C-alpha cells in the first residue's frame, strides 16, 4: 500500500516536470533574441510619437504603456501588443506601416494612429 503511494507521487512529479519542460519550449513567439526595445506610450487618444523608426531585421521587445485609458496597439502585419504588455517582434520587412489602437477606447479611437517605419 505504501509502495503504491510512493509510486504515484513519483509519477505526479515526473508528469509535472514534463509539463514544465514542454511549456518552456513552446513559449517564445520568435526564435531570435531581442536586441533592443521599442517603447510606445498611449494616452487618450494618441501615441507618444507620430513615427516610430526601426531597423529592418531587428528583433525588439515592443512594449505598450497605457498612461491614460486602456489601449492596445496593432503594428500592421507584425502583430498586436496588449495594454501594458510587451512582446518580441522581428521587423523582417522594410516599409511604412500603420500603427493603430486595437482596443475600442472611446471618442478618439478611430484617429489614434501613428507610423511605423522599417528601414
Ligand atoms: Cu482605441
Coordinates of C-alpha atoms and ligand atoms in Angstrom, one line a residue:
X1 CA 0.0 0.0 0.0
X2 CA 2.8 2.4 1.0
X3 CA 4.7 1.5 -2.1
X4 CA 1.8 2.4 -4.3
X5 CA 1.6 5.9 -2.8
X6 CA 5.3 6.5 -3.3
X7 CA 5.0 5.3 -6.9
X8 CA 2.0 7.6 -7.5
X9 CA 3.8 10.5 -6.0
X10 CA 6.9 9.9 -8.2
X11 CA 4.6 9.7 -11.2
X12 CA 3.0 13.0 -10.4
X13 CA 6.4 14.7 -10.0
X14 CA 7.6 13.3 -13.3
X15 CA 4.4 14.5 -15.1
X16 CA 4.7 18.0 -13.5
X17 CA 8.3 18.2 -14.7
X18 CA 7.4 17.1 -18.2
X19 CA 4.7 19.7 -18.4
X20 CA 7.0 22.5 -17.3
X21 CA 9.7 21.5 -19.8
X22 CA 7.1 21.4 -22.7
X23 CA 5.9 24.9 -21.8
X24 CA 9.4 26.4 -21.9
X25 CA 9.9 25.0 -25.4
X26 CA 6.8 26.4 -27.0
X27 CA 6.5 29.8 -25.3
X28 CA 8.8 32.2 -27.4
X29 CA 6.9 33.8 -30.2
X30 CA 10.1 34.3 -32.2
X31 CA 13.3 32.3 -32.2
X32 CA 15.5 35.5 -32.2
X33 CA 16.6 37.2 -29.0
X34 CA 15.5 40.8 -28.8
X35 CA 18.4 43.2 -29.3
X36 CA 16.6 46.3 -28.2
X37 CA 13.4 47.9 -27.1
X38 CA 10.6 49.8 -28.8
X39 CA 8.5 51.7 -26.3
X40 CA 5.2 53.0 -27.2
X41 CA 3.2 55.2 -24.7
X42 CA -0.5 55.6 -25.3
X43 CA -2.8 58.3 -23.9
X44 CA -6.4 59.4 -24.8
X45 CA -6.2 59.5 -27.9
X46 CA -2.7 59.4 -29.2
X47 CA 0.7 57.6 -29.1
X48 CA 3.7 59.5 -27.8
X49 CA 5.3 59.7 -31.3
X50 CA 3.9 60.3 -34.7
X51 CA 6.5 58.0 -36.2
X52 CA 8.5 55.0 -34.8
X53 CA 11.6 54.0 -36.7
X54 CA 13.1 50.6 -36.5
X55 CA 15.8 48.8 -38.5
X56 CA 14.9 46.0 -40.8
X57 CA 15.9 42.6 -39.4
X58 CA 15.9 43.8 -35.8
X59 CA 14.0 41.9 -33.1
X60 CA 12.8 44.2 -30.5
X61 CA 10.9 43.9 -27.3
X62 CA 7.9 46.1 -28.1
X63 CA 6.1 47.4 -25.1
X64 CA 2.9 49.4 -24.8
X65 CA 2.3 51.6 -21.8
X66 CA -1.3 52.9 -21.4
X67 CA -0.8 56.0 -19.4
X68 CA -4.3 57.2 -19.8
X69 CA -7.2 54.9 -20.8
X70 CA -6.9 51.4 -21.9
X71 CA -5.3 50.9 -25.3
X72 CA -3.6 48.1 -27.3
X73 CA -1.5 48.5 -30.3
X74 CA -1.6 46.9 -33.7
X75 CA 1.6 47.1 -35.7
X76 CA 0.1 46.2 -39.0
X77 CA 1.4 42.8 -40.1
X78 CA 3.8 42.5 -37.2
X79 CA 1.1 41.8 -34.7
X80 CA -0.5 43.2 -31.6
X81 CA 0.7 44.2 -28.2
X82 CA -1.8 44.4 -25.4
X83 CA -2.2 47.2 -22.8
X84 CA 0.8 47.4 -20.5
X85 CA 2.3 44.3 -22.1
X86 CA 5.4 43.5 -24.1
X87 CA 6.3 41.1 -26.9
X88 CA 9.3 40.3 -29.0
X89 CA 8.7 41.2 -32.6
X90 CA 11.0 40.8 -35.6
X91 CA 10.8 43.5 -38.2
X92 CA 11.7 41.5 -41.2
X93 CA 10.2 43.6 -44.0
X94 CA 11.1 47.2 -44.9
X95 CA 8.3 49.6 -45.5
X96 CA 6.0 52.1 -43.9
X97 CA 3.2 50.7 -41.9
X98 CA 0.3 52.0 -39.9
X99 CA 0.1 51.6 -36.1
X100 CA -3.3 51.9 -34.6
X101 CA -5.1 51.2 -31.4
X102 CA -6.9 47.9 -31.4
X103 CA -9.0 48.4 -28.3
X104 CA -12.2 50.5 -28.7
X105 CA -11.2 53.2 -26.3
X106 CA -13.7 56.0 -27.0
X107 CA -14.1 59.2 -28.9
X108 CA -10.7 59.5 -30.5
X109 CA -10.1 55.8 -31.2
X110 CA -10.6 56.0 -34.9
X111 CA -7.9 58.6 -35.3
X112 CA -5.5 57.0 -32.9
X113 CA -2.7 56.2 -35.3
X114 CA 1.0 56.5 -35.9
X115 CA 3.5 55.4 -38.5
X116 CA 5.9 52.5 -38.2
X117 CA 8.9 52.9 -40.5
X118 CA 11.1 49.8 -41.0
X119 CA 14.3 50.8 -42.9
Ligands
LIG1 CU1 -8.6 52.7 -29.1

